[in-house]
């Protein structure tokens, strides 16, 4: 029995589209071809962007694609107590500090010009001299704040199973990042680490728009003495203009294909072709793809390392 544990982790901030389907397919094929377990986690913390309907719809989309999992869905919104427990540990060890800067203050004091930012604003560490218990005074004054994680000065390298060795100066290029707020739920960066650890996830398969987030999460793993799972960042799907697939490119929602009473076979064929699993596009089921993949990891080498251009019809 394999010790592989993977996860399917839709974010219900909107409808799932072809790009999500491609990443879910890789996650499913990798787990199943490894004889592993696959868990379903709905990452529904991103209020107010999380939509009530979108979690159930994502589950229906996955079933329609013919992808299965081995547990009942975990909802991040039910795990707040656990996240706060870990946040308390980070506070007590001085690894986070309360930042009361507003969004516009963060932007205005950004330590790098906008053009040189690689993954969002680099926070200027204005509040970094604060200690954890300075939060009490902010609470007493009714001031809202975010808990920022102190990005260590030395960034460890890590290796992506698809994209090879990774390193950048995360201290200066990504900076201190938000893990929670004094109002609202825990932030994604902390919740995902706690979940992956608690669920003994060994392999994380996700879109490569999150590749920089891995540096942030790696820093949290190291602080907690936990091991980074194996990471596989699948290149994104883009529209014909080379930009990330979006509504303006046309409708690529999976729910629309279901409404039109289409089966998933042709889409799976297109996705498999784009992943180097088929020589030409044809209708195929998820289980046929599993037998094509076989039990070795060699198919991963066929996945193109550049974005896949998709033209919604
Ligand atoms: Zn601040």
PDB file of C-alpha atoms and ligand atoms in Angstrom:
ATOM      1  CA  UNK A   1       0.000   0.000   0.000  1.00  0.00           C
ATOM      2  CA  UNK A   2       1.382   3.349  -1.066  1.00  0.00           C
ATOM      3  CA  UNK A   3       1.812   6.066   1.563  1.00  0.00           C
ATOM      4  CA  UNK A   4       0.863   8.689  -1.048  1.00  0.00           C
ATOM      5  CA  UNK A   5      -1.804  11.112   0.148  1.00  0.00           C
ATOM      6  CA  UNK A   6      -2.941  13.798  -2.276  1.00  0.00           C
ATOM      7  CA  UNK A   7      -5.780  16.250  -2.304  1.00  0.00           C
ATOM      8  CA  UNK A   8      -8.274  17.921  -4.588  1.00  0.00           C
ATOM      9  CA  UNK A   9      -8.749  21.437  -3.233  1.00  0.00           C
ATOM     10  CA  UNK A  10     -11.214  23.588  -5.146  1.00  0.00           C
ATOM     11  CA  UNK A  11     -11.620  27.238  -4.115  1.00  0.00           C
ATOM     12  CA  UNK A  12     -15.321  28.096  -4.260  1.00  0.00           C
ATOM     13  CA  UNK A  13     -14.781  31.731  -5.232  1.00  0.00           C
ATOM     14  CA  UNK A  14     -16.577  31.123  -8.521  1.00  0.00           C
ATOM     15  CA  UNK A  15     -17.307  28.427 -11.070  1.00  0.00           C
ATOM     16  CA  UNK A  16     -14.631  25.838 -11.858  1.00  0.00           C
ATOM     17  CA  UNK A  17     -13.384  26.074 -15.426  1.00  0.00           C
ATOM     18  CA  UNK A  18     -11.233  24.147 -17.873  1.00  0.00           C
ATOM     19  CA  UNK A  19      -8.025  25.311 -16.200  1.00  0.00           C
ATOM     20  CA  UNK A  20      -9.128  23.915 -12.842  1.00  0.00           C
ATOM     21  CA  UNK A  21     -10.215  20.674 -14.515  1.00  0.00           C
ATOM     22  CA  UNK A  22      -6.736  20.202 -15.992  1.00  0.00           C
ATOM     23  CA  UNK A  23      -5.031  20.570 -12.611  1.00  0.00           C
ATOM     24  CA  UNK A  24      -7.590  18.300 -10.893  1.00  0.00           C
ATOM     25  CA  UNK A  25      -7.014  15.678 -13.588  1.00  0.00           C
ATOM     26  CA  UNK A  26      -3.242  15.714 -12.990  1.00  0.00           C
ATOM     27  CA  UNK A  27      -3.787  15.490  -9.211  1.00  0.00           C
ATOM     28  CA  UNK A  28      -6.184  12.558  -9.606  1.00  0.00           C
ATOM     29  CA  UNK A  29      -4.046  10.668 -12.125  1.00  0.00           C
ATOM     30  CA  UNK A  30      -0.930  11.122 -10.023  1.00  0.00           C
ATOM     31  CA  UNK A  31      -2.571   9.905  -6.816  1.00  0.00           C
ATOM     32  CA  UNK A  32      -4.411   6.999  -8.410  1.00  0.00           C
ATOM     33  CA  UNK A  33      -1.500   5.809 -10.552  1.00  0.00           C
ATOM     34  CA  UNK A  34       0.633   5.851  -7.386  1.00  0.00           C
ATOM     35  CA  UNK A  35      -1.914   3.692  -5.548  1.00  0.00           C
ATOM     36  CA  UNK A  36      -2.430   6.572  -3.159  1.00  0.00           C
ATOM     37  CA  UNK A  37      -5.306   8.132  -1.281  1.00  0.00           C
ATOM     38  CA  UNK A  38      -6.938  11.337  -2.430  1.00  0.00           C
ATOM     39  CA  UNK A  39      -8.788  13.726  -0.113  1.00  0.00           C
ATOM     40  CA  UNK A  40     -11.252  16.469  -0.985  1.00  0.00           C
ATOM     41  CA  UNK A  41     -10.874  19.855   0.669  1.00  0.00           C
ATOM     42  CA  UNK A  42     -13.026  22.875  -0.084  1.00  0.00           C
ATOM     43  CA  UNK A  43     -10.869  25.966   0.483  1.00  0.00           C
ATOM     44  CA  UNK A  44     -13.708  28.276   1.441  1.00  0.00           C
ATOM     45  CA  UNK A  45     -11.896  30.811   3.634  1.00  0.00           C
ATOM     46  CA  UNK A  46     -11.613  33.617   1.135  1.00  0.00           C
ATOM     47  CA  UNK A  47     -14.538  35.720   2.346  1.00  0.00           C
ATOM     48  CA  UNK A  48     -16.273  37.622   0.907  1.00  0.00           C
ATOM     49  CA  UNK A  49     -15.167  36.092  -2.408  1.00  0.00           C
ATOM     50  CA  UNK A  50     -16.371  32.597  -1.417  1.00  0.00           C
ATOM     51  CA  UNK A  51     -19.783  31.853  -2.920  1.00  0.00           C
ATOM     52  CA  UNK A  52     -22.296  29.615  -1.131  1.00  0.00           C
ATOM     53  CA  UNK A  53     -23.176  27.686  -4.278  1.00  0.00           C
ATOM     54  CA  UNK A  54     -19.682  27.231  -5.610  1.00  0.00           C
ATOM     55  CA  UNK A  55     -18.485  24.507  -3.207  1.00  0.00           C
ATOM     56  CA  UNK A  56     -21.295  22.087  -4.079  1.00  0.00           C
ATOM     57  CA  UNK A  57     -20.955  22.972  -7.733  1.00  0.00           C
ATOM     58  CA  UNK A  58     -17.227  22.177  -7.665  1.00  0.00           C
ATOM     59  CA  UNK A  59     -17.993  18.753  -6.162  1.00  0.00           C
ATOM     60  CA  UNK A  60     -20.527  18.076  -8.929  1.00  0.00           C
ATOM     61  CA  UNK A  61     -17.948  19.174 -11.517  1.00  0.00           C
ATOM     62  CA  UNK A  62     -15.373  16.730 -10.139  1.00  0.00           C
ATOM     63  CA  UNK A  63     -17.915  13.874 -10.190  1.00  0.00           C
ATOM     64  CA  UNK A  64     -18.872  14.777 -13.758  1.00  0.00           C
ATOM     65  CA  UNK A  65     -15.223  14.586 -14.798  1.00  0.00           C
ATOM     66  CA  UNK A  66     -15.092  11.057 -13.359  1.00  0.00           C
ATOM     67  CA  UNK A  67     -12.644  11.935 -10.584  1.00  0.00           C
ATOM     68  CA  UNK A  68     -13.199  10.351  -7.180  1.00  0.00           C
ATOM     69  CA  UNK A  69     -11.804  10.768  -3.672  1.00  0.00           C
ATOM     70  CA  UNK A  70     -11.613   8.764  -0.465  1.00  0.00           C
ATOM     71  CA  UNK A  71     -13.174  10.897   2.256  1.00  0.00           C
ATOM     72  CA  UNK A  72     -15.998  13.290   2.975  1.00  0.00           C
ATOM     73  CA  UNK A  73     -15.109  16.835   1.939  1.00  0.00           C
ATOM     74  CA  UNK A  74     -13.258  18.895   4.560  1.00  0.00           C
ATOM     75  CA  UNK A  75     -14.383  22.521   4.726  1.00  0.00           C
ATOM     76  CA  UNK A  76     -11.685  24.948   5.813  1.00  0.00           C
ATOM     77  CA  UNK A  77     -14.336  27.198   7.313  1.00  0.00           C
ATOM     78  CA  UNK A  78     -14.970  24.491   9.972  1.00  0.00           C
ATOM     79  CA  UNK A  79     -11.303  24.352  11.044  1.00  0.00           C
ATOM     80  CA  UNK A  80     -10.828  27.874  12.361  1.00  0.00           C
ATOM     81  CA  UNK A  81     -10.187  26.686  15.954  1.00  0.00           C
ATOM     82  CA  UNK A  82      -7.269  24.547  14.818  1.00  0.00           C
ATOM     83  CA  UNK A  83      -5.774  27.353  12.710  1.00  0.00           C
ATOM     84  CA  UNK A  84      -5.989  29.733  15.680  1.00  0.00           C
ATOM     85  CA  UNK A  85      -4.161  27.181  17.829  1.00  0.00           C
ATOM     86  CA  UNK A  86      -1.227  27.220  15.409  1.00  0.00           C
ATOM     87  CA  UNK A  87      -1.431  31.010  15.094  1.00  0.00           C
ATOM     88  CA  UNK A  88      -1.111  31.218  18.881  1.00  0.00           C
ATOM     89  CA  UNK A  89       2.055  29.142  18.697  1.00  0.00           C
ATOM     90  CA  UNK A  90       3.507  31.479  16.063  1.00  0.00           C
ATOM     91  CA  UNK A  91       2.570  34.473  18.255  1.00  0.00           C
ATOM     92  CA  UNK A  92       4.140  33.033  21.380  1.00  0.00           C
ATOM     93  CA  UNK A  93       7.370  32.412  19.479  1.00  0.00           C
ATOM     94  CA  UNK A  94       7.476  35.925  18.010  1.00  0.00           C
ATOM     95  CA  UNK A  95       7.225  34.650  14.434  1.00  0.00           C
ATOM     96  CA  UNK A  96       4.319  36.941  13.572  1.00  0.00           C
ATOM     97  CA  UNK A  97       3.507  40.553  14.422  1.00  0.00           C
ATOM     98  CA  UNK A  98       0.373  42.678  14.255  1.00  0.00           C
ATOM     99  CA  UNK A  99       0.320  44.989  11.222  1.00  0.00           C
ATOM    100  CA  UNK A 100      -2.275  47.756  11.326  1.00  0.00           C
ATOM    101  CA  UNK A 101      -1.367  49.302   7.979  1.00  0.00           C
ATOM    102  CA  UNK A 102      -4.289  49.866   5.656  1.00  0.00           C
ATOM    103  CA  UNK A 103      -4.181  48.481   2.146  1.00  0.00           C
ATOM    104  CA  UNK A 104      -3.274  51.892   0.724  1.00  0.00           C
ATOM    105  CA  UNK A 105      -0.515  52.381   3.320  1.00  0.00           C
ATOM    106  CA  UNK A 106       0.917  49.002   2.353  1.00  0.00           C
ATOM    107  CA  UNK A 107       0.842  49.961  -1.331  1.00  0.00           C
ATOM    108  CA  UNK A 108       2.293  53.428  -0.727  1.00  0.00           C
ATOM    109  CA  UNK A 109       5.222  52.194   1.353  1.00  0.00           C
ATOM    110  CA  UNK A 110       5.933  49.144  -0.824  1.00  0.00           C
ATOM    111  CA  UNK A 111       9.647  48.389  -0.813  1.00  0.00           C
ATOM    112  CA  UNK A 112       9.772  47.634  -4.544  1.00  0.00           C
ATOM    113  CA  UNK A 113       8.309  49.545  -7.484  1.00  0.00           C
ATOM    114  CA  UNK A 114       5.177  47.966  -8.918  1.00  0.00           C
ATOM    115  CA  UNK A 115       6.875  46.718 -12.098  1.00  0.00           C
ATOM    116  CA  UNK A 116       9.478  44.711 -10.223  1.00  0.00           C
ATOM    117  CA  UNK A 117       6.948  42.923  -8.020  1.00  0.00           C
ATOM    118  CA  UNK A 118       6.779  39.257  -8.814  1.00  0.00           C
ATOM    119  CA  UNK A 119       3.843  38.197  -6.643  1.00  0.00           C
ATOM    120  CA  UNK A 120       2.006  41.167  -5.194  1.00  0.00           C
ATOM    121  CA  UNK A 121       3.088  44.081  -3.054  1.00  0.00           C
ATOM    122  CA  UNK A 122       6.248  43.603  -1.007  1.00  0.00           C
ATOM    123  CA  UNK A 123       5.395  44.911   2.443  1.00  0.00           C
ATOM    124  CA  UNK A 124       7.905  47.506   3.748  1.00  0.00           C
ATOM    125  CA  UNK A 125       7.931  45.965   7.265  1.00  0.00           C
ATOM    126  CA  UNK A 126       6.674  49.197   8.820  1.00  0.00           C
ATOM    127  CA  UNK A 127       5.131  47.288  11.741  1.00  0.00           C
ATOM    128  CA  UNK A 128       7.857  44.656  12.060  1.00  0.00           C
ATOM    129  CA  UNK A 129       9.369  46.174  15.254  1.00  0.00           C
ATOM    130  CA  UNK A 130       6.136  45.269  17.069  1.00  0.00           C
ATOM    131  CA  UNK A 131       5.881  42.279  19.387  1.00  0.00           C
ATOM    132  CA  UNK A 132       2.934  39.896  19.453  1.00  0.00           C
ATOM    133  CA  UNK A 133       1.491  41.349  22.627  1.00  0.00           C
ATOM    134  CA  UNK A 134       1.369  44.835  21.113  1.00  0.00           C
ATOM    135  CA  UNK A 135      -1.850  43.463  19.665  1.00  0.00           C
ATOM    136  CA  UNK A 136      -3.523  43.964  23.069  1.00  0.00           C
ATOM    137  CA  UNK A 137      -3.183  47.743  22.784  1.00  0.00           C
ATOM    138  CA  UNK A 138      -4.556  47.669  19.233  1.00  0.00           C
ATOM    139  CA  UNK A 139      -7.495  45.558  20.432  1.00  0.00           C
ATOM    140  CA  UNK A 140      -8.143  48.002  23.284  1.00  0.00           C
ATOM    141  CA  UNK A 141      -8.237  50.884  20.817  1.00  0.00           C
ATOM    142  CA  UNK A 142     -10.485  48.972  18.433  1.00  0.00           C
ATOM    143  CA  UNK A 143      -7.867  49.048  15.665  1.00  0.00           C
ATOM    144  CA  UNK A 144      -8.024  46.251  13.109  1.00  0.00           C
ATOM    145  CA  UNK A 145      -4.832  44.500  12.119  1.00  0.00           C
ATOM    146  CA  UNK A 146      -3.375  41.562  10.239  1.00  0.00           C
ATOM    147  CA  UNK A 147      -0.886  39.049  11.606  1.00  0.00           C
ATOM    148  CA  UNK A 148       2.163  39.080   9.382  1.00  0.00           C
ATOM    149  CA  UNK A 149       4.663  36.245   9.283  1.00  0.00           C
ATOM    150  CA  UNK A 150       8.305  37.300   9.425  1.00  0.00           C
ATOM    151  CA  UNK A 151       9.889  35.931   6.262  1.00  0.00           C
ATOM    152  CA  UNK A 152      13.304  34.589   7.321  1.00  0.00           C
ATOM    153  CA  UNK A 153      16.360  36.331   5.891  1.00  0.00           C
ATOM    154  CA  UNK A 154      17.693  33.122   4.438  1.00  0.00           C
ATOM    155  CA  UNK A 155      15.464  31.377   1.913  1.00  0.00           C
ATOM    156  CA  UNK A 156      15.874  27.625   1.589  1.00  0.00           C
ATOM    157  CA  UNK A 157      15.810  26.168  -1.931  1.00  0.00           C
ATOM    158  CA  UNK A 158      13.178  23.592  -2.787  1.00  0.00           C
ATOM    159  CA  UNK A 159      12.472  21.410  -5.752  1.00  0.00           C
ATOM    160  CA  UNK A 160       9.290  21.145  -7.760  1.00  0.00           C
ATOM    161  CA  UNK A 161       8.547  17.664  -9.111  1.00  0.00           C
ATOM    162  CA  UNK A 162       7.538  19.159 -12.459  1.00  0.00           C
ATOM    163  CA  UNK A 163       9.511  22.399 -12.695  1.00  0.00           C
ATOM    164  CA  UNK A 164      12.793  21.481 -11.044  1.00  0.00           C
ATOM    165  CA  UNK A 165      14.916  23.383  -8.527  1.00  0.00           C
ATOM    166  CA  UNK A 166      13.496  26.647  -7.207  1.00  0.00           C
ATOM    167  CA  UNK A 167      15.129  29.508  -5.401  1.00  0.00           C
ATOM    168  CA  UNK A 168      14.634  33.219  -5.033  1.00  0.00           C
ATOM    169  CA  UNK A 169      15.324  35.747  -2.280  1.00  0.00           C
ATOM    170  CA  UNK A 170      11.912  35.485  -0.633  1.00  0.00           C
ATOM    171  CA  UNK A 171      12.851  37.856   2.196  1.00  0.00           C
ATOM    172  CA  UNK A 172      13.228  40.748  -0.238  1.00  0.00           C
ATOM    173  CA  UNK A 173      11.106  39.720  -3.214  1.00  0.00           C
ATOM    174  CA  UNK A 174       8.027  38.415  -1.373  1.00  0.00           C
ATOM    175  CA  UNK A 175       8.423  39.924   2.102  1.00  0.00           C
ATOM    176  CA  UNK A 176       6.401  39.443   5.280  1.00  0.00           C
ATOM    177  CA  UNK A 177       2.951  38.098   4.499  1.00  0.00           C
ATOM    178  CA  UNK A 178      -0.459  37.923   6.119  1.00  0.00           C
ATOM    179  CA  UNK A 179      -1.436  34.659   7.857  1.00  0.00           C
ATOM    180  CA  UNK A 180      -4.521  35.871   9.738  1.00  0.00           C
ATOM    181  CA  UNK A 181      -6.549  38.941  10.599  1.00  0.00           C
ATOM    182  CA  UNK A 182      -7.950  40.223  13.861  1.00  0.00           C
ATOM    183  CA  UNK A 183     -11.270  40.205  12.011  1.00  0.00           C
ATOM    184  CA  UNK A 184     -12.321  37.543   9.519  1.00  0.00           C
ATOM    185  CA  UNK A 185     -10.961  34.052   8.956  1.00  0.00           C
ATOM    186  CA  UNK A 186      -7.388  32.747   8.825  1.00  0.00           C
ATOM    187  CA  UNK A 187      -5.569  33.473   5.580  1.00  0.00           C
ATOM    188  CA  UNK A 188      -4.920  30.834   2.946  1.00  0.00           C
ATOM    189  CA  UNK A 189      -1.136  30.674   3.498  1.00  0.00           C
ATOM    190  CA  UNK A 190      -1.485  29.400   7.054  1.00  0.00           C
ATOM    191  CA  UNK A 191      -4.663  27.332   6.651  1.00  0.00           C
ATOM    192  CA  UNK A 192      -3.277  25.323   3.740  1.00  0.00           C
ATOM    193  CA  UNK A 193      -0.107  24.431   5.644  1.00  0.00           C
ATOM    194  CA  UNK A 194      -2.029  23.313   8.727  1.00  0.00           C
ATOM    195  CA  UNK A 195      -4.435  21.254   6.607  1.00  0.00           C
ATOM    196  CA  UNK A 196      -1.725  19.608   4.520  1.00  0.00           C
ATOM    197  CA  UNK A 197       0.166  18.725   7.687  1.00  0.00           C
ATOM    198  CA  UNK A 198      -2.846  17.513   9.668  1.00  0.00           C
ATOM    199  CA  UNK A 199      -4.056  15.406   6.742  1.00  0.00           C
ATOM    200  CA  UNK A 200      -0.561  13.938   6.182  1.00  0.00           C
ATOM    201  CA  UNK A 201      -0.573  15.152   2.594  1.00  0.00           C
ATOM    202  CA  UNK A 202       2.534  13.866   0.794  1.00  0.00           C
ATOM    203  CA  UNK A 203       1.921  15.452  -2.641  1.00  0.00           C
ATOM    204  CA  UNK A 204       0.468  18.839  -3.518  1.00  0.00           C
ATOM    205  CA  UNK A 205      -0.606  19.224  -7.142  1.00  0.00           C
ATOM    206  CA  UNK A 206      -1.822  22.728  -8.025  1.00  0.00           C
ATOM    207  CA  UNK A 207      -1.642  25.476 -10.616  1.00  0.00           C
ATOM    208  CA  UNK A 208       1.659  27.295 -10.992  1.00  0.00           C
ATOM    209  CA  UNK A 209       0.042  30.624 -10.155  1.00  0.00           C
ATOM    210  CA  UNK A 210       0.762  29.405  -6.599  1.00  0.00           C
ATOM    211  CA  UNK A 211       4.444  28.651  -7.109  1.00  0.00           C
ATOM    212  CA  UNK A 212       5.542  31.779  -5.184  1.00  0.00           C
ATOM    213  CA  UNK A 213       3.170  30.912  -2.370  1.00  0.00           C
ATOM    214  CA  UNK A 214       5.256  27.804  -1.844  1.00  0.00           C
ATOM    215  CA  UNK A 215       8.088  30.006  -0.503  1.00  0.00           C
ATOM    216  CA  UNK A 216       5.695  31.483   2.050  1.00  0.00           C
ATOM    217  CA  UNK A 217       4.311  28.114   3.025  1.00  0.00           C
ATOM    218  CA  UNK A 218       7.778  26.576   3.161  1.00  0.00           C
ATOM    219  CA  UNK A 219       8.761  29.254   5.706  1.00  0.00           C
ATOM    220  CA  UNK A 220       5.770  28.277   7.874  1.00  0.00           C
ATOM    221  CA  UNK A 221       6.574  24.569   7.558  1.00  0.00           C
ATOM    222  CA  UNK A 222      10.128  25.218   8.674  1.00  0.00           C
ATOM    223  CA  UNK A 223       9.033  27.371  11.596  1.00  0.00           C
ATOM    224  CA  UNK A 224       6.753  24.587  12.823  1.00  0.00           C
ATOM    225  CA  UNK A 225       9.328  21.859  12.210  1.00  0.00           C
ATOM    226  CA  UNK A 226       7.138  20.208   9.601  1.00  0.00           C
ATOM    227  CA  UNK A 227       8.262  18.807   6.232  1.00  0.00           C
ATOM    228  CA  UNK A 228       7.222  20.421   2.963  1.00  0.00           C
ATOM    229  CA  UNK A 229       5.205  17.892   0.912  1.00  0.00           C
ATOM    230  CA  UNK A 230       6.340  17.110  -2.612  1.00  0.00           C
ATOM    231  CA  UNK A 231       5.115  19.951  -4.822  1.00  0.00           C
ATOM    232  CA  UNK A 232       3.914  19.706  -8.426  1.00  0.00           C
ATOM    233  CA  UNK A 233       2.970  23.015 -10.005  1.00  0.00           C
ATOM    234  CA  UNK A 234       1.058  22.487 -13.235  1.00  0.00           C
ATOM    235  CA  UNK A 235       1.507  25.251 -15.839  1.00  0.00           C
ATOM    236  CA  UNK A 236      -1.573  27.413 -16.194  1.00  0.00           C
ATOM    237  CA  UNK A 237      -4.146  27.465 -18.940  1.00  0.00           C
ATOM    238  CA  UNK A 238      -4.222  30.727 -20.885  1.00  0.00           C
ATOM    239  CA  UNK A 239      -6.495  32.214 -23.533  1.00  0.00           C
ATOM    240  CA  UNK A 240      -5.407  32.808 -27.151  1.00  0.00           C
ATOM    241  CA  UNK A 241      -3.962  36.189 -26.081  1.00  0.00           C
ATOM    242  CA  UNK A 242      -1.559  34.483 -23.667  1.00  0.00           C
ATOM    243  CA  UNK A 243      -3.330  35.878 -20.596  1.00  0.00           C
ATOM    244  CA  UNK A 244      -4.673  33.668 -17.840  1.00  0.00           C
ATOM    245  CA  UNK A 245      -7.949  32.046 -18.901  1.00  0.00           C
ATOM    246  CA  UNK A 246     -10.804  34.376 -17.929  1.00  0.00           C
ATOM    247  CA  UNK A 247     -14.407  35.175 -18.747  1.00  0.00           C
ATOM    248  CA  UNK A 248     -13.535  37.485 -21.614  1.00  0.00           C
ATOM    249  CA  UNK A 249     -12.028  34.521 -23.504  1.00  0.00           C
ATOM    250  CA  UNK A 250     -15.443  32.835 -23.606  1.00  0.00           C
ATOM    251  CA  UNK A 251     -17.312  30.501 -21.306  1.00  0.00           C
ATOM    252  CA  UNK A 252     -15.254  27.529 -20.152  1.00  0.00           C
ATOM    253  CA  UNK A 253     -17.255  26.723 -17.010  1.00  0.00           C
ATOM    254  CA  UNK A 254     -17.613  23.006 -16.340  1.00  0.00           C
ATOM    255  CA  UNK A 255     -21.124  23.631 -14.993  1.00  0.00           C
ATOM    256  CA  UNK A 256     -22.137  24.990 -18.404  1.00  0.00           C
ATOM    257  CA  UNK A 257     -20.945  21.797 -20.104  1.00  0.00           C
ATOM    258  CA  UNK A 258     -23.026  19.799 -17.615  1.00  0.00           C
ATOM    259  CA  UNK A 259     -26.068  22.009 -18.250  1.00  0.00           C
ATOM    260  CA  UNK A 260     -25.691  21.349 -21.959  1.00  0.00           C
ATOM    261  CA  UNK A 261     -25.807  17.640 -21.078  1.00  0.00           C
ATOM    262  CA  UNK A 262     -22.376  17.097 -22.548  1.00  0.00           C
ATOM    263  CA  UNK A 263     -20.299  14.225 -21.253  1.00  0.00           C
ATOM    264  CA  UNK A 264     -16.757  14.906 -20.011  1.00  0.00           C
ATOM    265  CA  UNK A 265     -15.058  12.595 -22.549  1.00  0.00           C
ATOM    266  CA  UNK A 266     -14.156  15.150 -25.193  1.00  0.00           C
ATOM    267  CA  UNK A 267     -12.890  17.665 -22.639  1.00  0.00           C
ATOM    268  CA  UNK A 268     -10.837  14.904 -20.970  1.00  0.00           C
ATOM    269  CA  UNK A 269      -9.423  14.090 -24.413  1.00  0.00           C
ATOM    270  CA  UNK A 270      -8.417  17.713 -24.957  1.00  0.00           C
ATOM    271  CA  UNK A 271      -6.859  17.936 -21.506  1.00  0.00           C
ATOM    272  CA  UNK A 272      -5.025  14.634 -21.960  1.00  0.00           C
ATOM    273  CA  UNK A 273      -3.721  15.796 -25.337  1.00  0.00           C
ATOM    274  CA  UNK A 274      -2.517  19.049 -23.767  1.00  0.00           C
ATOM    275  CA  UNK A 275      -0.714  17.003 -21.084  1.00  0.00           C
ATOM    276  CA  UNK A 276       1.057  14.811 -23.629  1.00  0.00           C
ATOM    277  CA  UNK A 277      -1.005  11.716 -22.736  1.00  0.00           C
ATOM    278  CA  UNK A 278      -2.720  11.382 -26.142  1.00  0.00           C
ATOM    279  CA  UNK A 279      -1.211  11.879 -29.615  1.00  0.00           C
ATOM    280  CA  UNK A 280      -4.455  13.441 -30.875  1.00  0.00           C
ATOM    281  CA  UNK A 281      -7.713  14.630 -29.343  1.00  0.00           C
ATOM    282  CA  UNK A 282     -10.352  11.939 -28.921  1.00  0.00           C
ATOM    283  CA  UNK A 283     -13.078  11.087 -26.439  1.00  0.00           C
ATOM    284  CA  UNK A 284     -11.707   9.320 -23.406  1.00  0.00           C
ATOM    285  CA  UNK A 285     -12.783   8.552 -19.825  1.00  0.00           C
ATOM    286  CA  UNK A 286     -10.828   9.240 -16.644  1.00  0.00           C
ATOM    287  CA  UNK A 287     -10.307   5.498 -16.148  1.00  0.00           C
ATOM    288  CA  UNK A 288      -8.935   5.013 -19.665  1.00  0.00           C
ATOM    289  CA  UNK A 289      -6.467   7.798 -18.937  1.00  0.00           C
ATOM    290  CA  UNK A 290      -5.458   6.031 -15.767  1.00  0.00           C
ATOM    291  CA  UNK A 291      -4.580   2.904 -17.723  1.00  0.00           C
ATOM    292  CA  UNK A 292      -2.663   5.014 -20.281  1.00  0.00           C
ATOM    293  CA  UNK A 293      -0.633   6.575 -17.463  1.00  0.00           C
ATOM    294  CA  UNK A 294       0.181   3.166 -15.939  1.00  0.00           C
ATOM    295  CA  UNK A 295       1.955   2.909 -12.622  1.00  0.00           C
ATOM    296  CA  UNK A 296       5.177   4.818 -13.268  1.00  0.00           C
ATOM    297  CA  UNK A 297       5.740   8.577 -13.031  1.00  0.00           C
ATOM    298  CA  UNK A 298       7.249   8.834 -16.517  1.00  0.00           C
ATOM    299  CA  UNK A 299       4.139  10.563 -17.928  1.00  0.00           C
ATOM    300  CA  UNK A 300       4.941  13.621 -15.796  1.00  0.00           C
ATOM    301  CA  UNK A 301       7.930  14.255 -18.051  1.00  0.00           C
ATOM    302  CA  UNK A 302       5.577  14.675 -21.026  1.00  0.00           C
ATOM    303  CA  UNK A 303       3.645  17.571 -19.449  1.00  0.00           C
ATOM    304  CA  UNK A 304       4.661  20.767 -21.263  1.00  0.00           C
ATOM    305  CA  UNK A 305       6.380  23.263 -18.975  1.00  0.00           C
ATOM    306  CA  UNK A 306       4.771  26.231 -20.691  1.00  0.00           C
ATOM    307  CA  UNK A 307       1.148  27.415 -20.383  1.00  0.00           C
ATOM    308  CA  UNK A 308      -1.463  25.617 -22.438  1.00  0.00           C
ATOM    309  CA  UNK A 309      -3.453  27.843 -24.791  1.00  0.00           C
ATOM    310  CA  UNK A 310      -7.160  27.056 -24.710  1.00  0.00           C
ATOM    311  CA  UNK A 311      -9.784  28.640 -26.915  1.00  0.00           C
ATOM    312  CA  UNK A 312     -13.303  28.261 -25.429  1.00  0.00           C
ATOM    313  CA  UNK A 313     -15.813  27.618 -28.207  1.00  0.00           C
TER     314      UNK A 313
HETATM  315 ZN1  LIG B   1       1.919  47.430   9.025  1.00  0.00          ZN
END
